[in-house]
Amino acid sequence: MIYFVGAGPGAEDLITVRGMRLLQQADLIIYAGSLVNPKLLDYAKKDCQIYNSAQMTLEEIIEVMKESEVQGRSLVRLHTGEPSLYGAVHEQMYELDKLGIKYESCPGVSACFGAAASLNLEYTLPEVSQSLIITRMEGKTKVPAEESIESLAAHHASMAIYLSSGMTDQLSQRLLKGGYKEDTPAAIVYKATWPEEKKIICTVGTMAAEAEKNAIKKTAIILVGDVINSINWKKSRLYAADFETEYRKARRPVNTEEK
């Protein structure tokens, strides 16, 4: 059986319990060596065969998977973060479907959530933003024209921008063109949740200079939006005394003058 497992954002204890157990039981592991924390491999059995996909082609990865299936062995394909985001898993699943090989997926914590935890950040503050846009700059992988940074920036929602830390100057210009102001809060989080994590609070206008100053060119996520340094937010209604839910009756507000 093939299991696609999300490794989480970096820290070895931020993999899911299910993902950890699958690693412990695996006969083979193919892990994304350029991005996954190698300490996650400590969960593997002593006799587990381990492959680094950073040194492999798609055809070589599928060949190992095919051989493991023939031998009736369990294989974990360990991807960084949450495999459904920029994980290139679909192309592997497509080949497995053609071969009639079954597989399952185990989700993981993506970098944008690891970064939010590191910053103690809430992306969805009432009356500031109720949406999170996850996107990337165009690189070797093309981005549809209707999903350009400019068009997404026009929403002024919270944004988590992957795979773009080497293009911060261009990113900044495109965010400004899309309608953000130069003083819009932003953050660069390098290797979120790793021991070497760096957290840089900046603005859309200063992000390029801050990235250069801190020599950040890869393995970082960029966050943009007023939630990062918000002052004019409102409390949610969820815990308001006069808000009734299925589990709690509305209560009369306390009048401090009645004593």
PDB file of C-alpha atoms in Angstrom:
ATOM      1  CA  MET A   1       0.000   0.000   0.000  1.00  0.00           C
ATOM      2  CA  ILE A   2       1.188   3.519  -0.820  1.00  0.00           C
ATOM      3  CA  TYR A   3       0.541   6.330   1.661  1.00  0.00           C
ATOM      4  CA  PHE A   4       1.011   9.990   0.774  1.00  0.00           C
ATOM      5  CA  VAL A   5       1.809  11.676   4.087  1.00  0.00           C
ATOM      6  CA  GLY A   6       2.083  15.360   4.950  1.00  0.00           C
ATOM      7  CA  ALA A   7       5.231  15.965   7.004  1.00  0.00           C
ATOM      8  CA  GLY A   8       3.994  19.262   8.447  1.00  0.00           C
ATOM      9  CA  PRO A   9       5.754  22.640   8.320  1.00  0.00           C
ATOM     10  CA  GLY A  10       9.097  21.560   9.762  1.00  0.00           C
ATOM     11  CA  ALA A  11       9.214  20.635  13.443  1.00  0.00           C
ATOM     12  CA  GLU A  12       9.307  16.858  13.766  1.00  0.00           C
ATOM     13  CA  ASP A  13       6.511  16.837  16.352  1.00  0.00           C
ATOM     14  CA  LEU A  14       4.107  18.729  14.093  1.00  0.00           C
ATOM     15  CA  ILE A  15       3.351  15.703  11.936  1.00  0.00           C
ATOM     16  CA  THR A  16      -0.075  14.187  12.634  1.00  0.00           C
ATOM     17  CA  VAL A  17      -0.306  11.147  14.910  1.00  0.00           C
ATOM     18  CA  ARG A  18      -1.564   9.129  11.937  1.00  0.00           C
ATOM     19  CA  GLY A  19       1.359  10.288   9.814  1.00  0.00           C
ATOM     20  CA  MET A  20       3.841   9.349  12.551  1.00  0.00           C
ATOM     21  CA  ARG A  21       2.325   5.862  12.860  1.00  0.00           C
ATOM     22  CA  LEU A  22       2.471   5.329   9.119  1.00  0.00           C
ATOM     23  CA  LEU A  23       6.175   6.245   9.183  1.00  0.00           C
ATOM     24  CA  GLN A  24       6.753   3.827  12.061  1.00  0.00           C
ATOM     25  CA  GLN A  25       5.115   0.985  10.128  1.00  0.00           C
ATOM     26  CA  ALA A  26       6.600   1.704   6.693  1.00  0.00           C
ATOM     27  CA  ASP A  27       8.919  -0.714   4.930  1.00  0.00           C
ATOM     28  CA  LEU A  28      10.009   2.025   2.523  1.00  0.00           C
ATOM     29  CA  ILE A  29       9.969   5.821   2.720  1.00  0.00           C
ATOM     30  CA  ILE A  30      10.443   8.218  -0.165  1.00  0.00           C
ATOM     31  CA  TYR A  31      10.855  11.680   1.348  1.00  0.00           C
ATOM     32  CA  ALA A  32      11.250  15.149  -0.138  1.00  0.00           C
ATOM     33  CA  GLY A  33      14.833  15.612   1.018  1.00  0.00           C
ATOM     34  CA  SER A  34      15.154  19.233  -0.056  1.00  0.00           C
ATOM     35  CA  LEU A  35      12.298  20.335   2.212  1.00  0.00           C
ATOM     36  CA  VAL A  36      11.357  17.716   4.812  1.00  0.00           C
ATOM     37  CA  ASN A  37      13.053  17.804   8.210  1.00  0.00           C
ATOM     38  CA  PRO A  38      15.310  14.698   8.238  1.00  0.00           C
ATOM     39  CA  LYS A  39      14.572  14.195  11.945  1.00  0.00           C
ATOM     40  CA  LEU A  40      11.186  12.846  10.867  1.00  0.00           C
ATOM     41  CA  LEU A  41      13.052   9.808   9.593  1.00  0.00           C
ATOM     42  CA  ASP A  42      13.841   8.939  13.213  1.00  0.00           C
ATOM     43  CA  TYR A  43      10.314   7.523  13.361  1.00  0.00           C
ATOM     44  CA  ALA A  44      11.245   4.896  10.760  1.00  0.00           C
ATOM     45  CA  LYS A  45      12.032   1.251  11.541  1.00  0.00           C
ATOM     46  CA  LYS A  46      15.709   0.300  11.598  1.00  0.00           C
ATOM     47  CA  ASP A  47      15.364  -1.859   8.496  1.00  0.00           C
ATOM     48  CA  CYS A  48      13.252   0.676   6.566  1.00  0.00           C
ATOM     49  CA  GLN A  49      14.571   1.527   3.089  1.00  0.00           C
ATOM     50  CA  ILE A  50      14.774   5.284   2.642  1.00  0.00           C
ATOM     51  CA  TYR A  51      14.915   7.195  -0.652  1.00  0.00           C
ATOM     52  CA  ASN A  52      15.459  10.923  -1.178  1.00  0.00           C
ATOM     53  CA  SER A  53      13.137  12.131  -3.944  1.00  0.00           C
ATOM     54  CA  ALA A  54      15.240  15.292  -4.458  1.00  0.00           C
ATOM     55  CA  GLN A  55      17.667  13.033  -6.316  1.00  0.00           C
ATOM     56  CA  MET A  56      15.004  11.094  -8.256  1.00  0.00           C
ATOM     57  CA  THR A  57      12.859  11.575 -11.354  1.00  0.00           C
ATOM     58  CA  LEU A  58       9.115  10.899 -11.420  1.00  0.00           C
ATOM     59  CA  GLU A  59       9.781   7.656 -13.307  1.00  0.00           C
ATOM     60  CA  GLU A  60      12.258   6.493 -10.654  1.00  0.00           C
ATOM     61  CA  ILE A  61       9.801   7.304  -7.852  1.00  0.00           C
ATOM     62  CA  ILE A  62       7.024   5.332  -9.549  1.00  0.00           C
ATOM     63  CA  GLU A  63       9.374   2.392 -10.157  1.00  0.00           C
ATOM     64  CA  VAL A  64      10.142   2.150  -6.422  1.00  0.00           C
ATOM     65  CA  MET A  65       6.420   2.366  -5.659  1.00  0.00           C
ATOM     66  CA  LYS A  66       5.621  -0.315  -8.224  1.00  0.00           C
ATOM     67  CA  GLU A  67       8.284  -2.656  -6.833  1.00  0.00           C
ATOM     68  CA  SER A  68       7.046  -2.171  -3.259  1.00  0.00           C
ATOM     69  CA  GLU A  69       3.535  -3.092  -4.362  1.00  0.00           C
ATOM     70  CA  VAL A  70       4.761  -6.253  -6.107  1.00  0.00           C
ATOM     71  CA  GLN A  71       6.548  -7.249  -2.897  1.00  0.00           C
ATOM     72  CA  GLY A  72       3.502  -6.458  -0.723  1.00  0.00           C
ATOM     73  CA  ARG A  73       5.378  -3.871   1.299  1.00  0.00           C
ATOM     74  CA  SER A  74       4.137  -0.612   2.846  1.00  0.00           C
ATOM     75  CA  LEU A  75       5.544   2.602   1.368  1.00  0.00           C
ATOM     76  CA  VAL A  76       5.205   6.175   2.670  1.00  0.00           C
ATOM     77  CA  ARG A  77       5.667   9.045   0.238  1.00  0.00           C
ATOM     78  CA  LEU A  78       6.579  11.823   2.663  1.00  0.00           C
ATOM     79  CA  HIS A  79       5.858  15.304   1.337  1.00  0.00           C
ATOM     80  CA  THR A  80       6.517  18.644   2.978  1.00  0.00           C
ATOM     81  CA  GLY A  81       3.664  20.491   4.704  1.00  0.00           C
ATOM     82  CA  GLU A  82       0.252  19.520   3.328  1.00  0.00           C
ATOM     83  CA  PRO A  83       0.693  17.507   0.102  1.00  0.00           C
ATOM     84  CA  SER A  84      -2.405  18.964  -1.572  1.00  0.00           C
ATOM     85  CA  LEU A  85      -0.677  22.383  -1.690  1.00  0.00           C
ATOM     86  CA  TYR A  86       2.176  22.575  -4.198  1.00  0.00           C
ATOM     87  CA  GLY A  87       3.019  18.937  -3.460  1.00  0.00           C
ATOM     88  CA  ALA A  88       3.078  17.624  -7.059  1.00  0.00           C
ATOM     89  CA  VAL A  89       1.167  14.581  -5.810  1.00  0.00           C
ATOM     90  CA  HIS A  90      -1.435  14.422  -8.555  1.00  0.00           C
ATOM     91  CA  GLU A  91       1.092  13.395 -11.191  1.00  0.00           C
ATOM     92  CA  GLN A  92       2.222  10.513  -8.987  1.00  0.00           C
ATOM     93  CA  MET A  93      -1.349   9.435  -8.264  1.00  0.00           C
ATOM     94  CA  TYR A  94      -2.115   9.575 -11.987  1.00  0.00           C
ATOM     95  CA  GLU A  95       0.665   7.083 -12.711  1.00  0.00           C
ATOM     96  CA  LEU A  96      -0.444   4.830  -9.848  1.00  0.00           C
ATOM     97  CA  ASP A  97      -4.016   4.880 -11.181  1.00  0.00           C
ATOM     98  CA  LYS A  98      -2.747   3.692 -14.574  1.00  0.00           C
ATOM     99  CA  LEU A  99      -0.931   0.835 -12.849  1.00  0.00           C
ATOM    100  CA  GLY A 100      -3.933  -0.083 -10.719  1.00  0.00           C
ATOM    101  CA  ILE A 101      -1.989   0.535  -7.492  1.00  0.00           C
ATOM    102  CA  LYS A 102      -4.045   1.690  -4.514  1.00  0.00           C
ATOM    103  CA  TYR A 103      -2.982   4.597  -2.329  1.00  0.00           C
ATOM    104  CA  GLU A 104      -4.272   6.762   0.521  1.00  0.00           C
ATOM    105  CA  SER A 105      -3.531  10.294   1.694  1.00  0.00           C
ATOM    106  CA  CYS A 106      -2.757  11.547   5.193  1.00  0.00           C
ATOM    107  CA  PRO A 107      -2.999  15.352   5.573  1.00  0.00           C
ATOM    108  CA  GLY A 108      -0.392  17.574   7.149  1.00  0.00           C
ATOM    109  CA  VAL A 109      -0.010  21.061   8.600  1.00  0.00           C
ATOM    110  CA  SER A 110       0.907  23.517   5.858  1.00  0.00           C
ATOM    111  CA  ALA A 111       3.569  26.213   6.233  1.00  0.00           C
ATOM    112  CA  CYS A 112       1.022  29.043   6.329  1.00  0.00           C
ATOM    113  CA  PHE A 113      -0.449  27.553   9.505  1.00  0.00           C
ATOM    114  CA  GLY A 114       2.965  26.899  11.005  1.00  0.00           C
ATOM    115  CA  ALA A 115       3.825  30.546  10.293  1.00  0.00           C
ATOM    116  CA  ALA A 116       0.559  31.749  11.827  1.00  0.00           C
ATOM    117  CA  ALA A 117       1.304  29.735  14.966  1.00  0.00           C
ATOM    118  CA  SER A 118       4.804  31.191  15.182  1.00  0.00           C
ATOM    119  CA  LEU A 119       3.353  34.704  14.949  1.00  0.00           C
ATOM    120  CA  ASN A 120       0.308  33.936  17.152  1.00  0.00           C
ATOM    121  CA  LEU A 121      -1.710  35.218  14.213  1.00  0.00           C
ATOM    122  CA  GLU A 122      -5.383  34.866  13.275  1.00  0.00           C
ATOM    123  CA  TYR A 123      -5.990  35.233   9.538  1.00  0.00           C
ATOM    124  CA  THR A 124      -9.727  35.868   9.914  1.00  0.00           C
ATOM    125  CA  LEU A 125     -10.277  38.820  12.228  1.00  0.00           C
ATOM    126  CA  PRO A 126     -13.848  40.182  12.202  1.00  0.00           C
ATOM    127  CA  GLU A 127     -14.199  43.387  10.168  1.00  0.00           C
ATOM    128  CA  VAL A 128     -10.597  43.065   8.938  1.00  0.00           C
ATOM    129  CA  SER A 129     -10.535  39.898   6.825  1.00  0.00           C
ATOM    130  CA  GLN A 130     -12.648  36.768   6.632  1.00  0.00           C
ATOM    131  CA  SER A 131     -10.728  35.098   3.823  1.00  0.00           C
ATOM    132  CA  LEU A 132      -7.275  33.622   3.335  1.00  0.00           C
ATOM    133  CA  ILE A 133      -5.858  33.517  -0.178  1.00  0.00           C
ATOM    134  CA  ILE A 134      -3.127  30.917  -0.707  1.00  0.00           C
ATOM    135  CA  THR A 135      -1.127  31.544  -3.861  1.00  0.00           C
ATOM    136  CA  ARG A 136       2.320  31.845  -5.398  1.00  0.00           C
ATOM    137  CA  MET A 137       4.331  33.868  -7.871  1.00  0.00           C
ATOM    138  CA  GLU A 138       4.910  32.419 -11.301  1.00  0.00           C
ATOM    139  CA  GLY A 139       8.186  30.533 -11.613  1.00  0.00           C
ATOM    140  CA  LYS A 140       8.918  27.309 -13.480  1.00  0.00           C
ATOM    141  CA  THR A 141       5.268  26.486 -12.881  1.00  0.00           C
ATOM    142  CA  LYS A 142       2.913  28.830 -14.724  1.00  0.00           C
ATOM    143  CA  VAL A 143       0.089  30.627 -12.900  1.00  0.00           C
ATOM    144  CA  PRO A 144      -3.254  31.209 -14.696  1.00  0.00           C
ATOM    145  CA  ALA A 145      -3.687  34.849 -15.733  1.00  0.00           C
ATOM    146  CA  GLU A 146      -6.897  35.172 -13.718  1.00  0.00           C
ATOM    147  CA  GLU A 147      -4.930  34.174 -10.590  1.00  0.00           C
ATOM    148  CA  SER A 148      -2.281  36.875 -10.925  1.00  0.00           C
ATOM    149  CA  ILE A 149      -0.946  38.493  -7.750  1.00  0.00           C
ATOM    150  CA  GLU A 150      -2.520  41.773  -8.849  1.00  0.00           C
ATOM    151  CA  SER A 151      -6.012  40.314  -9.249  1.00  0.00           C
ATOM    152  CA  LEU A 152      -5.859  38.492  -5.904  1.00  0.00           C
ATOM    153  CA  ALA A 153      -4.416  41.515  -4.098  1.00  0.00           C
ATOM    154  CA  ALA A 154      -7.462  43.524  -5.199  1.00  0.00           C
ATOM    155  CA  HIS A 155      -9.556  41.602  -2.638  1.00  0.00           C
ATOM    156  CA  HIS A 156      -7.457  42.960   0.273  1.00  0.00           C
ATOM    157  CA  ALA A 157      -7.924  39.633   2.038  1.00  0.00           C
ATOM    158  CA  SER A 158      -5.232  37.935   4.101  1.00  0.00           C
ATOM    159  CA  MET A 159      -2.676  36.353   1.785  1.00  0.00           C
ATOM    160  CA  ALA A 160      -0.178  33.525   2.229  1.00  0.00           C
ATOM    161  CA  ILE A 161       2.275  33.521  -0.661  1.00  0.00           C
ATOM    162  CA  TYR A 162       4.373  30.418  -1.225  1.00  0.00           C
ATOM    163  CA  LEU A 163       7.447  29.793  -3.377  1.00  0.00           C
ATOM    164  CA  SER A 164       8.116  33.490  -3.888  1.00  0.00           C
ATOM    165  CA  SER A 165      10.755  34.536  -1.349  1.00  0.00           C
ATOM    166  CA  GLY A 166      13.392  34.791  -4.068  1.00  0.00           C
ATOM    167  CA  MET A 167      11.276  37.328  -5.963  1.00  0.00           C
ATOM    168  CA  THR A 168      10.261  39.751  -3.203  1.00  0.00           C
ATOM    169  CA  ASP A 169      11.029  42.896  -5.196  1.00  0.00           C
ATOM    170  CA  GLN A 170       8.761  41.811  -8.030  1.00  0.00           C
ATOM    171  CA  LEU A 171       6.167  40.528  -5.559  1.00  0.00           C
ATOM    172  CA  SER A 172       6.090  43.865  -3.741  1.00  0.00           C
ATOM    173  CA  GLN A 173       5.563  45.785  -6.976  1.00  0.00           C
ATOM    174  CA  ARG A 174       2.742  43.501  -8.070  1.00  0.00           C
ATOM    175  CA  LEU A 175       0.997  43.706  -4.694  1.00  0.00           C
ATOM    176  CA  LEU A 176       1.146  47.510  -4.917  1.00  0.00           C
ATOM    177  CA  LYS A 177      -0.187  47.399  -8.456  1.00  0.00           C
ATOM    178  CA  GLY A 178      -3.050  45.236  -7.185  1.00  0.00           C
ATOM    179  CA  GLY A 179      -4.116  47.868  -4.684  1.00  0.00           C
ATOM    180  CA  TYR A 180      -2.224  47.278  -1.464  1.00  0.00           C
ATOM    181  CA  LYS A 181      -0.584  50.316   0.106  1.00  0.00           C
ATOM    182  CA  GLU A 182       3.137  50.465   0.838  1.00  0.00           C
ATOM    183  CA  ASP A 183       2.458  50.427   4.584  1.00  0.00           C
ATOM    184  CA  THR A 184       0.216  47.327   4.421  1.00  0.00           C
ATOM    185  CA  PRO A 185       1.561  44.912   7.066  1.00  0.00           C
ATOM    186  CA  ALA A 186       3.484  41.882   5.854  1.00  0.00           C
ATOM    187  CA  ALA A 187       5.655  39.144   7.323  1.00  0.00           C
ATOM    188  CA  ILE A 188       8.396  36.884   6.026  1.00  0.00           C
ATOM    189  CA  VAL A 189       8.661  33.617   7.935  1.00  0.00           C
ATOM    190  CA  TYR A 190      11.732  31.589   7.057  1.00  0.00           C
ATOM    191  CA  LYS A 191      11.535  27.867   7.841  1.00  0.00           C
ATOM    192  CA  ALA A 192       8.434  28.173  10.001  1.00  0.00           C
ATOM    193  CA  THR A 193       8.629  25.933  13.133  1.00  0.00           C
ATOM    194  CA  TRP A 194      12.189  24.763  12.365  1.00  0.00           C
ATOM    195  CA  PRO A 195      14.922  25.455  14.971  1.00  0.00           C
ATOM    196  CA  GLU A 196      16.444  28.009  12.572  1.00  0.00           C
ATOM    197  CA  GLU A 197      13.142  29.830  12.008  1.00  0.00           C
ATOM    198  CA  LYS A 198      13.251  33.581  11.338  1.00  0.00           C
ATOM    199  CA  LYS A 199      10.233  35.875  11.686  1.00  0.00           C
ATOM    200  CA  ILE A 200      10.406  39.285  10.060  1.00  0.00           C
ATOM    201  CA  ILE A 201       7.542  41.753  10.381  1.00  0.00           C
ATOM    202  CA  CYS A 202       7.646  44.311   7.588  1.00  0.00           C
ATOM    203  CA  THR A 203       5.361  45.986   5.065  1.00  0.00           C
ATOM    204  CA  VAL A 204       4.565  45.454   1.413  1.00  0.00           C
ATOM    205  CA  GLY A 205       6.907  48.346   0.676  1.00  0.00           C
ATOM    206  CA  THR A 206       9.847  47.080   2.771  1.00  0.00           C
ATOM    207  CA  MET A 207       9.638  43.306   2.244  1.00  0.00           C
ATOM    208  CA  ALA A 208      12.253  43.209  -0.535  1.00  0.00           C
ATOM    209  CA  ALA A 209      14.797  45.146   1.524  1.00  0.00           C
ATOM    210  CA  GLU A 210      14.118  42.973   4.580  1.00  0.00           C
ATOM    211  CA  ALA A 211      14.500  39.769   2.585  1.00  0.00           C
ATOM    212  CA  GLU A 212      17.819  40.970   1.178  1.00  0.00           C
ATOM    213  CA  LYS A 213      19.011  42.184   4.582  1.00  0.00           C
ATOM    214  CA  ASN A 214      18.326  38.766   6.095  1.00  0.00           C
ATOM    215  CA  ALA A 215      19.612  36.818   3.057  1.00  0.00           C
ATOM    216  CA  ILE A 216      16.291  35.053   2.546  1.00  0.00           C
ATOM    217  CA  LYS A 217      15.887  33.683  -0.951  1.00  0.00           C
ATOM    218  CA  LYS A 218      14.023  30.402  -0.416  1.00  0.00           C
ATOM    219  CA  THR A 219      12.173  28.216   2.118  1.00  0.00           C
ATOM    220  CA  ALA A 220      10.083  31.110   3.394  1.00  0.00           C
ATOM    221  CA  ILE A 221       6.429  32.017   3.257  1.00  0.00           C
ATOM    222  CA  ILE A 222       5.246  35.597   2.842  1.00  0.00           C
ATOM    223  CA  LEU A 223       2.114  36.788   4.599  1.00  0.00           C
ATOM    224  CA  VAL A 224       0.281  39.967   3.655  1.00  0.00           C
ATOM    225  CA  GLY A 225      -2.697  41.745   5.156  1.00  0.00           C
ATOM    226  CA  ASP A 226      -3.981  44.013   7.887  1.00  0.00           C
ATOM    227  CA  VAL A 227      -4.489  41.062  10.252  1.00  0.00           C
ATOM    228  CA  ILE A 228      -0.729  40.975  10.810  1.00  0.00           C
ATOM    229  CA  ASN A 229      -0.701  44.233  12.720  1.00  0.00           C
ATOM    230  CA  SER A 230      -4.367  45.050  13.132  1.00  0.00           C
ATOM    231  CA  ILE A 231      -5.700  47.718  15.474  1.00  0.00           C
ATOM    232  CA  ASN A 232      -9.250  48.231  14.223  1.00  0.00           C
ATOM    233  CA  TRP A 233     -10.630  44.729  14.719  1.00  0.00           C
ATOM    234  CA  LYS A 234     -13.848  43.662  16.408  1.00  0.00           C
ATOM    235  CA  LYS A 235     -14.582  40.797  18.769  1.00  0.00           C
ATOM    236  CA  SER A 236     -16.474  37.900  17.245  1.00  0.00           C
ATOM    237  CA  ARG A 237     -20.077  37.288  18.296  1.00  0.00           C
ATOM    238  CA  LEU A 238     -19.281  33.695  19.210  1.00  0.00           C
ATOM    239  CA  TYR A 239     -18.730  34.298  22.929  1.00  0.00           C
ATOM    240  CA  ALA A 240     -20.916  37.386  23.388  1.00  0.00           C
ATOM    241  CA  ALA A 241     -23.245  37.050  26.392  1.00  0.00           C
ATOM    242  CA  ASP A 242     -26.319  38.020  24.351  1.00  0.00           C
ATOM    243  CA  PHE A 243     -25.503  35.576  21.526  1.00  0.00           C
ATOM    244  CA  GLU A 244     -27.496  32.352  21.738  1.00  0.00           C
ATOM    245  CA  THR A 245     -26.226  29.069  20.321  1.00  0.00           C
ATOM    246  CA  GLU A 246     -27.301  25.444  20.346  1.00  0.00           C
ATOM    247  CA  TYR A 247     -25.152  24.996  23.458  1.00  0.00           C
ATOM    248  CA  ARG A 248     -25.640  28.266  25.338  1.00  0.00           C
ATOM    249  CA  LYS A 249     -28.636  30.466  26.127  1.00  0.00           C
ATOM    250  CA  ALA A 250     -28.380  34.218  25.691  1.00  0.00           C
ATOM    251  CA  ARG A 251     -27.755  36.066  28.923  1.00  0.00           C
ATOM    252  CA  ARG A 252     -28.906  39.494  29.916  1.00  0.00           C
ATOM    253  CA  PRO A 253     -25.951  41.925  29.804  1.00  0.00           C
ATOM    254  CA  VAL A 254     -24.727  42.865  33.253  1.00  0.00           C
ATOM    255  CA  ASN A 255     -25.634  46.454  34.202  1.00  0.00           C
ATOM    256  CA  THR A 256     -22.828  47.701  36.404  1.00  0.00           C
ATOM    257  CA  GLU A 257     -25.032  50.532  37.660  1.00  0.00           C
ATOM    258  CA  GLU A 258     -27.488  48.103  39.268  1.00  0.00           C
ATOM    259  CA  LYS A 259     -26.064  47.372  42.671  1.00  0.00           C
TER     260      LYS A 259
END
